[in-house]
Short mmCIF file of C-alpha atoms in Angstrom, two decimals:
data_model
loop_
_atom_site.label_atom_id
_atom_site.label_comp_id
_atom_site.label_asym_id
_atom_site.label_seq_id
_atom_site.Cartn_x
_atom_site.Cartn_y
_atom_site.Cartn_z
CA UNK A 20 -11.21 11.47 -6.71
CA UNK A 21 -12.68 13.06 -9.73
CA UNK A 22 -11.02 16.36 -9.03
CA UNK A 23 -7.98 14.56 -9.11
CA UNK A 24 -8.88 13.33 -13.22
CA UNK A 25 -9.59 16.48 -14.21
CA UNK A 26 -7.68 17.10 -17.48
CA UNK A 27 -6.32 20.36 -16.17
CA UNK A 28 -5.31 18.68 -13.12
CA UNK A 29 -3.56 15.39 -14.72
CA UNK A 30 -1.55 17.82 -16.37
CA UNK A 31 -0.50 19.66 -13.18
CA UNK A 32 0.55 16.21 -11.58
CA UNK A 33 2.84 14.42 -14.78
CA UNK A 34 4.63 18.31 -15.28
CA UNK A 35 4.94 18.26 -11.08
CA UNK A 36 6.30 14.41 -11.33
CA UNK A 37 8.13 15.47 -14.40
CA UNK A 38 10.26 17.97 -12.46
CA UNK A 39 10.37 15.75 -8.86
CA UNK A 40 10.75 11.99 -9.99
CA UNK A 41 12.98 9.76 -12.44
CA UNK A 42 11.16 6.67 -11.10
CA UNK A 43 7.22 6.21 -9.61
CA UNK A 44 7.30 2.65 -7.14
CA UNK A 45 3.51 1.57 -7.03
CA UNK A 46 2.60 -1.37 -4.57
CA UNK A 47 0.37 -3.15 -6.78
CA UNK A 48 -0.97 -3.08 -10.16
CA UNK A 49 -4.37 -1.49 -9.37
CA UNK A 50 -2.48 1.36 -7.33
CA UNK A 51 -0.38 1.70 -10.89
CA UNK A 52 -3.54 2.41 -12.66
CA UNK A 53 -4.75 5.13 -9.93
CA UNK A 54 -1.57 6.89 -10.46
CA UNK A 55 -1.99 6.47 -14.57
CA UNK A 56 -5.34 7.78 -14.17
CA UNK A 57 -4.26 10.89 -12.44
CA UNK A 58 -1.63 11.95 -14.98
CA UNK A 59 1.25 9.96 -14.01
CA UNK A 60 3.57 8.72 -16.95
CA UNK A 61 2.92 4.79 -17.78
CA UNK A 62 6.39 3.92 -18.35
CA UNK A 63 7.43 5.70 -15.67
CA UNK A 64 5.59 4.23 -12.96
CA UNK A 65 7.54 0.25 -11.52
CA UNK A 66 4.55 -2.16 -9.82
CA UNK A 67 6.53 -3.06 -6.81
CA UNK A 68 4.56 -5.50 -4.15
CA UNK A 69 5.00 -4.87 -0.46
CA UNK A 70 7.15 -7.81 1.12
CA UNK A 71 7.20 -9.01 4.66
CA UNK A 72 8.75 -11.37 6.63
CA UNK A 73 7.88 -15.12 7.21
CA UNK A 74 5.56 -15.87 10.19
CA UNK A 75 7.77 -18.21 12.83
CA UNK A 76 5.86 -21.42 12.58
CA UNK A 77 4.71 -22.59 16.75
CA UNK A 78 5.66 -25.86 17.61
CA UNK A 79 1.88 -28.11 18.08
CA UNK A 80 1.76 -27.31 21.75
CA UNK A 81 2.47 -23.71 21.61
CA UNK A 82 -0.82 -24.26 19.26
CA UNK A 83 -2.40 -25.59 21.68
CA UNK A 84 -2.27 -23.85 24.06
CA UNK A 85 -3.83 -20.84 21.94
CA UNK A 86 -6.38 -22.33 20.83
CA UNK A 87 -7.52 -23.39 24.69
CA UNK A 88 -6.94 -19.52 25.20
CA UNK A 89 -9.25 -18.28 22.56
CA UNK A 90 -11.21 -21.17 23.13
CA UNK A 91 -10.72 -22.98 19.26
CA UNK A 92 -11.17 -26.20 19.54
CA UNK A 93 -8.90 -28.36 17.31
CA UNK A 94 -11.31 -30.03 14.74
CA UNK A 95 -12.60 -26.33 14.50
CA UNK A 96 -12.13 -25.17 11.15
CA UNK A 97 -10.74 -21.21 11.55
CA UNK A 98 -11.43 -18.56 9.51
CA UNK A 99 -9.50 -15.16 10.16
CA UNK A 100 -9.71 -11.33 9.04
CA UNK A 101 -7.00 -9.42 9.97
CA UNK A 102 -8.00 -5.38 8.81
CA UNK A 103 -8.80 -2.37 10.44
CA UNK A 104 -12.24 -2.22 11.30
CA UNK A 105 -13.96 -0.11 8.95
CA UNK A 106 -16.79 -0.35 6.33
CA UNK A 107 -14.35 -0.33 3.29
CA UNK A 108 -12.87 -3.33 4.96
CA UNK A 109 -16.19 -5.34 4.26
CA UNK A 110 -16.49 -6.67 7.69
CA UNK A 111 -20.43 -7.07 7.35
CA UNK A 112 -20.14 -9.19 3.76
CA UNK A 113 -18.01 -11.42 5.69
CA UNK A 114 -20.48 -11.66 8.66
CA UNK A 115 -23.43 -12.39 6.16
CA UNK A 116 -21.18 -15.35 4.99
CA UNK A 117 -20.58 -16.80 8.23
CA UNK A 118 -24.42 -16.80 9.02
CA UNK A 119 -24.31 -18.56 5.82
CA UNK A 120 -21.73 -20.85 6.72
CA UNK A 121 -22.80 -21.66 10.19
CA UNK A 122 -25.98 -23.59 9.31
CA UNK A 123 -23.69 -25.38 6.98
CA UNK A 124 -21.58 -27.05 9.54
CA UNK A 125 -21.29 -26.22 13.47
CA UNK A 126 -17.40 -26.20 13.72
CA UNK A 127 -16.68 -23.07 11.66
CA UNK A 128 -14.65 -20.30 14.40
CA UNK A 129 -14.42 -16.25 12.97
CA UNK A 130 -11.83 -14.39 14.23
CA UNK A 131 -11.77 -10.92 13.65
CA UNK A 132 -8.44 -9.29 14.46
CA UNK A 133 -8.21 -5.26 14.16
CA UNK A 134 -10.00 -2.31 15.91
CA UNK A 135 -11.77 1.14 14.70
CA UNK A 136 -14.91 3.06 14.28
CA UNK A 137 -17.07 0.01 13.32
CA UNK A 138 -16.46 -2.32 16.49
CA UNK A 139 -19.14 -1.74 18.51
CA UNK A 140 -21.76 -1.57 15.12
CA UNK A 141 -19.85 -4.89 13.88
CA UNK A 142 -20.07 -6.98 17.58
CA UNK A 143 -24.14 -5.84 17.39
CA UNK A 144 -24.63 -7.10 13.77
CA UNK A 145 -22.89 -10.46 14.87
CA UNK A 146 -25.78 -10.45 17.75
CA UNK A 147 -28.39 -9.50 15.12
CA UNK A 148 -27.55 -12.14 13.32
CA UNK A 149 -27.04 -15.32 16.25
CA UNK A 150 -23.75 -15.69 15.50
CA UNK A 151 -21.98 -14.87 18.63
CA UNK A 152 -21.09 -18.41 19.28
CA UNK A 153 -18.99 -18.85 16.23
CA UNK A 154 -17.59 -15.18 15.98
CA UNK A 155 -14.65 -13.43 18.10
CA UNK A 156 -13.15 -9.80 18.09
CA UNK A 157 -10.13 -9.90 19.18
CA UNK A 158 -9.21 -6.59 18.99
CA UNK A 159 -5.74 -4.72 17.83
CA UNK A 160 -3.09 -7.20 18.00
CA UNK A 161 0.21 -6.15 17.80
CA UNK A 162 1.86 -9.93 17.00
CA UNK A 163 -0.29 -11.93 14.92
CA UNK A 164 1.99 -15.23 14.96
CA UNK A 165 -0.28 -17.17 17.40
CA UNK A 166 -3.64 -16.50 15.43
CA UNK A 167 -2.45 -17.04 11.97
CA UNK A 168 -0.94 -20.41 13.42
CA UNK A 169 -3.89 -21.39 14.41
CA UNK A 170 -5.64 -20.36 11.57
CA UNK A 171 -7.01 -22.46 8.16
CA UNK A 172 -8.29 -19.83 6.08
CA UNK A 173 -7.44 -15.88 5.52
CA UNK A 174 -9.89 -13.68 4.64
CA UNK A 175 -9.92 -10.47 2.91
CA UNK A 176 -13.44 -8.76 2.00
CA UNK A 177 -12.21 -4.94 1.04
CA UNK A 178 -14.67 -3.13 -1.32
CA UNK A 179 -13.04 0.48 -0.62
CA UNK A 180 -9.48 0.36 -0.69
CA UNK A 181 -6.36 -2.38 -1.02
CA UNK A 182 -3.31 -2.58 -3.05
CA UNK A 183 -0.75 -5.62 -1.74
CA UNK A 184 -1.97 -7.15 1.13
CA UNK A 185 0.34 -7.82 3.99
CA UNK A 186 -2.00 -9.78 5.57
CA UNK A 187 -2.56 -12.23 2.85
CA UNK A 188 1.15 -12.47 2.34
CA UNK A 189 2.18 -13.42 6.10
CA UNK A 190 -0.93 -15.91 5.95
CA UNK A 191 1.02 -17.31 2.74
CA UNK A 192 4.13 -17.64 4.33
CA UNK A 193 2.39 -20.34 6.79
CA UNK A 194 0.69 -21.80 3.31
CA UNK A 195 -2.32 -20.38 4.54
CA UNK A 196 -4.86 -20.16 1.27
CA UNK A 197 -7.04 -16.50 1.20
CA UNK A 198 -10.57 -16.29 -0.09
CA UNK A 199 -10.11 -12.68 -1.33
CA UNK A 200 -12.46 -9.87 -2.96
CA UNK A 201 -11.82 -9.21 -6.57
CA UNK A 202 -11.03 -5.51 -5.83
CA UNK A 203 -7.98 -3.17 -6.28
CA UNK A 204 -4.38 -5.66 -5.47
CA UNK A 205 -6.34 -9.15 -4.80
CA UNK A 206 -6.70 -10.41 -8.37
CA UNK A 207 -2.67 -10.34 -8.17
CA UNK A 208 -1.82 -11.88 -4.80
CA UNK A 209 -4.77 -14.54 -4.96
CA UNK A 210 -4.98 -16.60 -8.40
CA UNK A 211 -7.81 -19.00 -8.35
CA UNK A 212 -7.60 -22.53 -7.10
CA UNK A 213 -3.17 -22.04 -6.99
CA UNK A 214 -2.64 -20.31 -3.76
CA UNK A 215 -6.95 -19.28 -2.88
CA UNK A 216 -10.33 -18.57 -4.36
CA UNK A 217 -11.73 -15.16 -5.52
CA UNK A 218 -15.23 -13.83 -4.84
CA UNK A 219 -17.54 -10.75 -6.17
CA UNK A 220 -17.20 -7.72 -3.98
CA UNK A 221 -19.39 -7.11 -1.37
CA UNK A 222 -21.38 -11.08 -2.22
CA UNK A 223 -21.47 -12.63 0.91
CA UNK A 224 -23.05 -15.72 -0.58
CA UNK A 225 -20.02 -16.37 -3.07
CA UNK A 226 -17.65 -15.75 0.22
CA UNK A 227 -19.45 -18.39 2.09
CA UNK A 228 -19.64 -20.98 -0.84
CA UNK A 229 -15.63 -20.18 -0.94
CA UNK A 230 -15.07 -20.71 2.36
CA UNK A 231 -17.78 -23.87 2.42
CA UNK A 232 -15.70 -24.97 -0.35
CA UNK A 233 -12.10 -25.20 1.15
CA UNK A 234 -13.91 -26.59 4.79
CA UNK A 235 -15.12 -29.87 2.31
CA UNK A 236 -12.99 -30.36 -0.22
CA UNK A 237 -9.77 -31.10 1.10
CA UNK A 238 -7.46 -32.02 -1.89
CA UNK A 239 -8.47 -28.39 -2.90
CA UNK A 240 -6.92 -27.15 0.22
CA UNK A 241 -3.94 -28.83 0.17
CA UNK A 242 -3.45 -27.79 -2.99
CA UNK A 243 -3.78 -24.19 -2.18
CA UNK A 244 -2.17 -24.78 0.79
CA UNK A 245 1.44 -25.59 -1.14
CA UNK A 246 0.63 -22.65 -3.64
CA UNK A 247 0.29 -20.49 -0.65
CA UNK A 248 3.33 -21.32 0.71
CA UNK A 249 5.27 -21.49 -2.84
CA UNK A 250 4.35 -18.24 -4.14
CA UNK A 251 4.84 -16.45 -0.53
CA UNK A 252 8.65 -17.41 -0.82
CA UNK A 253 9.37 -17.04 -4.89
CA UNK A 254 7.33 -13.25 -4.84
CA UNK A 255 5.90 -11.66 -1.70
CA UNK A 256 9.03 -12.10 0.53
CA UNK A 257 10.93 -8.84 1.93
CA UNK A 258 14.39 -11.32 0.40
CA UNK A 259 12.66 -11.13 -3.03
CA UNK A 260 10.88 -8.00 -2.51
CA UNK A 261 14.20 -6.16 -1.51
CA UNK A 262 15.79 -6.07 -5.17
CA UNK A 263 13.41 -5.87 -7.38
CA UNK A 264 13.24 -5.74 -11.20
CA UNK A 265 12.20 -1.98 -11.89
CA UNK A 266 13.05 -0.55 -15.68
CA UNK A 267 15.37 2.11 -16.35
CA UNK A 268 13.30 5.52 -17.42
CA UNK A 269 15.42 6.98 -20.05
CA UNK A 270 15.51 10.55 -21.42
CA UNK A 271 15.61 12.35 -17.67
CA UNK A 272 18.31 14.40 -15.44
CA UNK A 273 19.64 12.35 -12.65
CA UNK A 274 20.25 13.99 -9.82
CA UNK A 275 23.69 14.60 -8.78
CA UNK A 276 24.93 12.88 -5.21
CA UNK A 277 26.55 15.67 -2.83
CA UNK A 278 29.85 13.86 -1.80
CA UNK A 279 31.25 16.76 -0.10
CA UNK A 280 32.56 16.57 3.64
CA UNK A 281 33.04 20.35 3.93
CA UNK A 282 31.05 21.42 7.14
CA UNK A 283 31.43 24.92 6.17
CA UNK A 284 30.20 25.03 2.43
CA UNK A 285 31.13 28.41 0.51
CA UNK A 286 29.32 29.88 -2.52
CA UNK A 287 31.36 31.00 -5.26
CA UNK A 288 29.85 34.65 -7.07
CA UNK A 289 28.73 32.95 -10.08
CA UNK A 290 26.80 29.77 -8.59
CA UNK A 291 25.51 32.98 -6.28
CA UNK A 292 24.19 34.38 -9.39
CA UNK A 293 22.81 31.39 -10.88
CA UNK A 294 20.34 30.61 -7.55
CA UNK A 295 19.58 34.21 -7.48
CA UNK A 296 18.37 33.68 -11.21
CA UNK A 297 16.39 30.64 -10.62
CA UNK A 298 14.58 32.34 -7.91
CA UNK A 299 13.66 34.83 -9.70
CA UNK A 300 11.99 32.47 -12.56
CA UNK A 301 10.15 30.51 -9.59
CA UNK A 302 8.79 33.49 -8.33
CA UNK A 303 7.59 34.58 -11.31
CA UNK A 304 5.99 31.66 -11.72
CA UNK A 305 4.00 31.31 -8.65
CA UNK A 306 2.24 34.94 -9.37
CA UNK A 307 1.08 33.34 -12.41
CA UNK A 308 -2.01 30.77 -12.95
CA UNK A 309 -1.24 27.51 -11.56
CA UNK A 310 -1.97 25.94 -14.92
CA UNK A 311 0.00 28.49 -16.36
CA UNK A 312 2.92 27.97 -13.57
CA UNK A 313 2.91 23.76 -14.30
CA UNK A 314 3.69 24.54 -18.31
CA UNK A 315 6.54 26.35 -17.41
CA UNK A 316 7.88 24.13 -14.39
CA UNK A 317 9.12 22.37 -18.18
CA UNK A 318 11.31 25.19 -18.58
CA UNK A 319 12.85 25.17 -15.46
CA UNK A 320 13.39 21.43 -15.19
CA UNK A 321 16.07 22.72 -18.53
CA UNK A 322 17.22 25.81 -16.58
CA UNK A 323 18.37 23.11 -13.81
CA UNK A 324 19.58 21.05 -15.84
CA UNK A 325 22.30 24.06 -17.34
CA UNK A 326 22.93 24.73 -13.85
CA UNK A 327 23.80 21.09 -12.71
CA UNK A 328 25.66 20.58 -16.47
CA UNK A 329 27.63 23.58 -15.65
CA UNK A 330 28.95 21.91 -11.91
CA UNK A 331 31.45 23.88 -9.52
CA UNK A 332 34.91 22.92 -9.32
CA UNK A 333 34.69 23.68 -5.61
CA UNK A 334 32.39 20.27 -3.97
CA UNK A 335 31.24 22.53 -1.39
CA UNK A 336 29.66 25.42 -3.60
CA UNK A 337 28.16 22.10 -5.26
CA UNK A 338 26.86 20.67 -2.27
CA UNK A 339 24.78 24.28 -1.62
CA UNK A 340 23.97 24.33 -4.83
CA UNK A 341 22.11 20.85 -4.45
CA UNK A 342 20.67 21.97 -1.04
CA UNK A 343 19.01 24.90 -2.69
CA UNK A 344 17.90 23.49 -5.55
CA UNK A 345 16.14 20.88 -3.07
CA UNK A 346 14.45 24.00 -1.17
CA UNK A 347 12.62 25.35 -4.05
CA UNK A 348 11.54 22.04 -6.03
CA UNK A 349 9.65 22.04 -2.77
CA UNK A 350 8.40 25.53 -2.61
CA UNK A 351 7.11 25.07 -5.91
CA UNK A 352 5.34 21.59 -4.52
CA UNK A 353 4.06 23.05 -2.00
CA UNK A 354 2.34 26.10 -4.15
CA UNK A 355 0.89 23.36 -6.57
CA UNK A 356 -0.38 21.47 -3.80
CA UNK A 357 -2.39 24.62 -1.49
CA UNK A 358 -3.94 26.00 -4.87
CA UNK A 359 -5.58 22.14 -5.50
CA UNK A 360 -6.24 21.56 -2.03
CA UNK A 361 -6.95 25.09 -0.25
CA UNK A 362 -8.19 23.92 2.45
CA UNK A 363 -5.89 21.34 3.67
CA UNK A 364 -3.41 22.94 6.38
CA UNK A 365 0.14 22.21 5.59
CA UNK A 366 1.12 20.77 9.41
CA UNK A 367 4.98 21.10 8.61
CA UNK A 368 7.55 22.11 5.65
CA UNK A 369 9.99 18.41 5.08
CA UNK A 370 13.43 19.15 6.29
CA UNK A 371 15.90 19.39 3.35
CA UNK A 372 19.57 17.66 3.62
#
């Protein structure tokens, strides 16, 4: 939001991440720049993409048999959407298209996989616009194996919000090419004639010459088809996806691991002394301006780091120590967060361990 890239405010969020984070994970590239536009520290901020699980391949008469139950038939070529449905989605743009595509050829199938607040508006555009026949809402599914096995082409018309698709990336994993949206996380998962084809946001005639395309030109398909497939098992896997490259931030305290077993922790009278000192600073702080009170979070990011470089001998007066410390980075979160969002109830505090 704009609030959000207020000056004042990016500098609020990079002193808050300053003091709370050595390492920022985003799930795609465009989410990356959100967070860099916000205040959040280039260099500190790893693109990680979200990685799922291969979809079990059905053997041809489990296929079969699905398609006579959604009522596919098997020269049909199928075109699915799996996203909630809601107008950021783009449902509509990819209705237009398959009016489009409809008086093209008569075997095109739709299948619209996902519930929410624009079912009922969606089914009565698809009525609107005659295309009932060729057009199916299916509703929340909870296993999509038996529609993406039966599908040709994923879909993925978002306008509003998307990062890494997971949807895109199981439909991969069957080398299932996407005819994706140019917006937020697509550019990345969906590279042009390799593994799909990319269209303008929101232009349902580009979608439906994309998916017109890949229904006649079948060496282009197969060709996406293996890229699909390829790329799903060399990046977007949870196997690749589960050890990731992410660089190093240098220049920051790392927090310290508790590896006390005590279940009856003591505090020594200077480590006493030391919290009681910190507390004082934080709550001097929050009486303060908030802008004021995120200059000087600086200062006690070096005050905590004298405490931790100054560490107990006893590992149980350490292990309070740690558990404290946790309890008032989060106080002071929780300050920063009420004064830029007043009005946003805080439902319940995160338990610290």
């Amino acid at each position: 939001s704009k609030t959000l890239k207020h000056p004042i405010i990016k500098v609020i969020i990079a002193k808050i991440n300053d003091i709370l984070s050595t390492q920022i994970i985003a799930v795609a590239d465009a989410a990356k720049l959100d967070l860099i536009s916000i205040g959040c520290h280039n260099e500190q901020i790893a693109t990680v993409i979200n990685g799922v699980e291969p979809i079990r391949t059905l053997t041809k008469d489990e296929k079969d048999y699905y398609r006579a139950l959604l009522g596919v038939a098997n020269n049909d070529f199928v075109v699915t959407i799996l996203a909630r449905l809601e107008k950021y989605k783009g449902h509509i743009t990819l209705l237009k298209a398959a009016k489009i595509c409809s008086k093209h050829h008569q075997n095109f199938k739709f299948l619209i996989v996902g519930d929410g607040s624009e079912m009922n508006n969606l089914k009565a555009l698809a009525s609107k616009l005659e295309i009932d026949h060729c057009v199916k809402f299916l509703g929340f599914c909870q296993d999509v194996t038996p529609i993406l096995n039966i599908t040709n082409l994923n879909v993925n018309c978002s306008y509003g919000t998307e990062t890494s698709s997971l949807a895109i990336s199981e439909g991969m994993s069957l080398g299932i090419p996407c005819v994706a949206s140019d917006f937020g996380g697509n550019p990345h998962m969906v590279k042009n004639e390799i593994n799909g084809l990319l269209f303008p946001t929101s232009n349902e005639m580009e979608l439906a010459k994309s998916i017109i395309k890949f229904h006649s030109d079948s060496a282009l398909y197969k060709k996406c088809s293996l890229g699909a497939y390829e790329r799903f098992h060399k990046e977007f896997n949870a196997k690749a996806m589960a050890k990731p490259s992410i660089p190093i931030v240098g220049a920051r305290i790392e927090p310290l691991v508790a590896t006390s077993t005590s279940k009856k922790p003591m505090i020594g009278p200077v480590h006493e002394k030391l919290t009681n000192d910190k507390v004082k600073a934080i709550k001097k702080m929050l009486k303060r301006p908030l802008v004021c009170s995120a200059l000087l979070s600086t200062a006690l990011l070096h005050f905590d780091g004298r405490v931790i470089s100054n560490a107990p001998k006893n590992e149980a007066a350490n292990t309070t120590n740690i558990k404290k410390n946790k309890m008032l980075n989060t106080a002071l979160v929780e300050r920063a967060f009420k004064a830029l969002a007043p009005k946003i109830k805080v439902i319940a505090k995160p338990k610290v361990t």
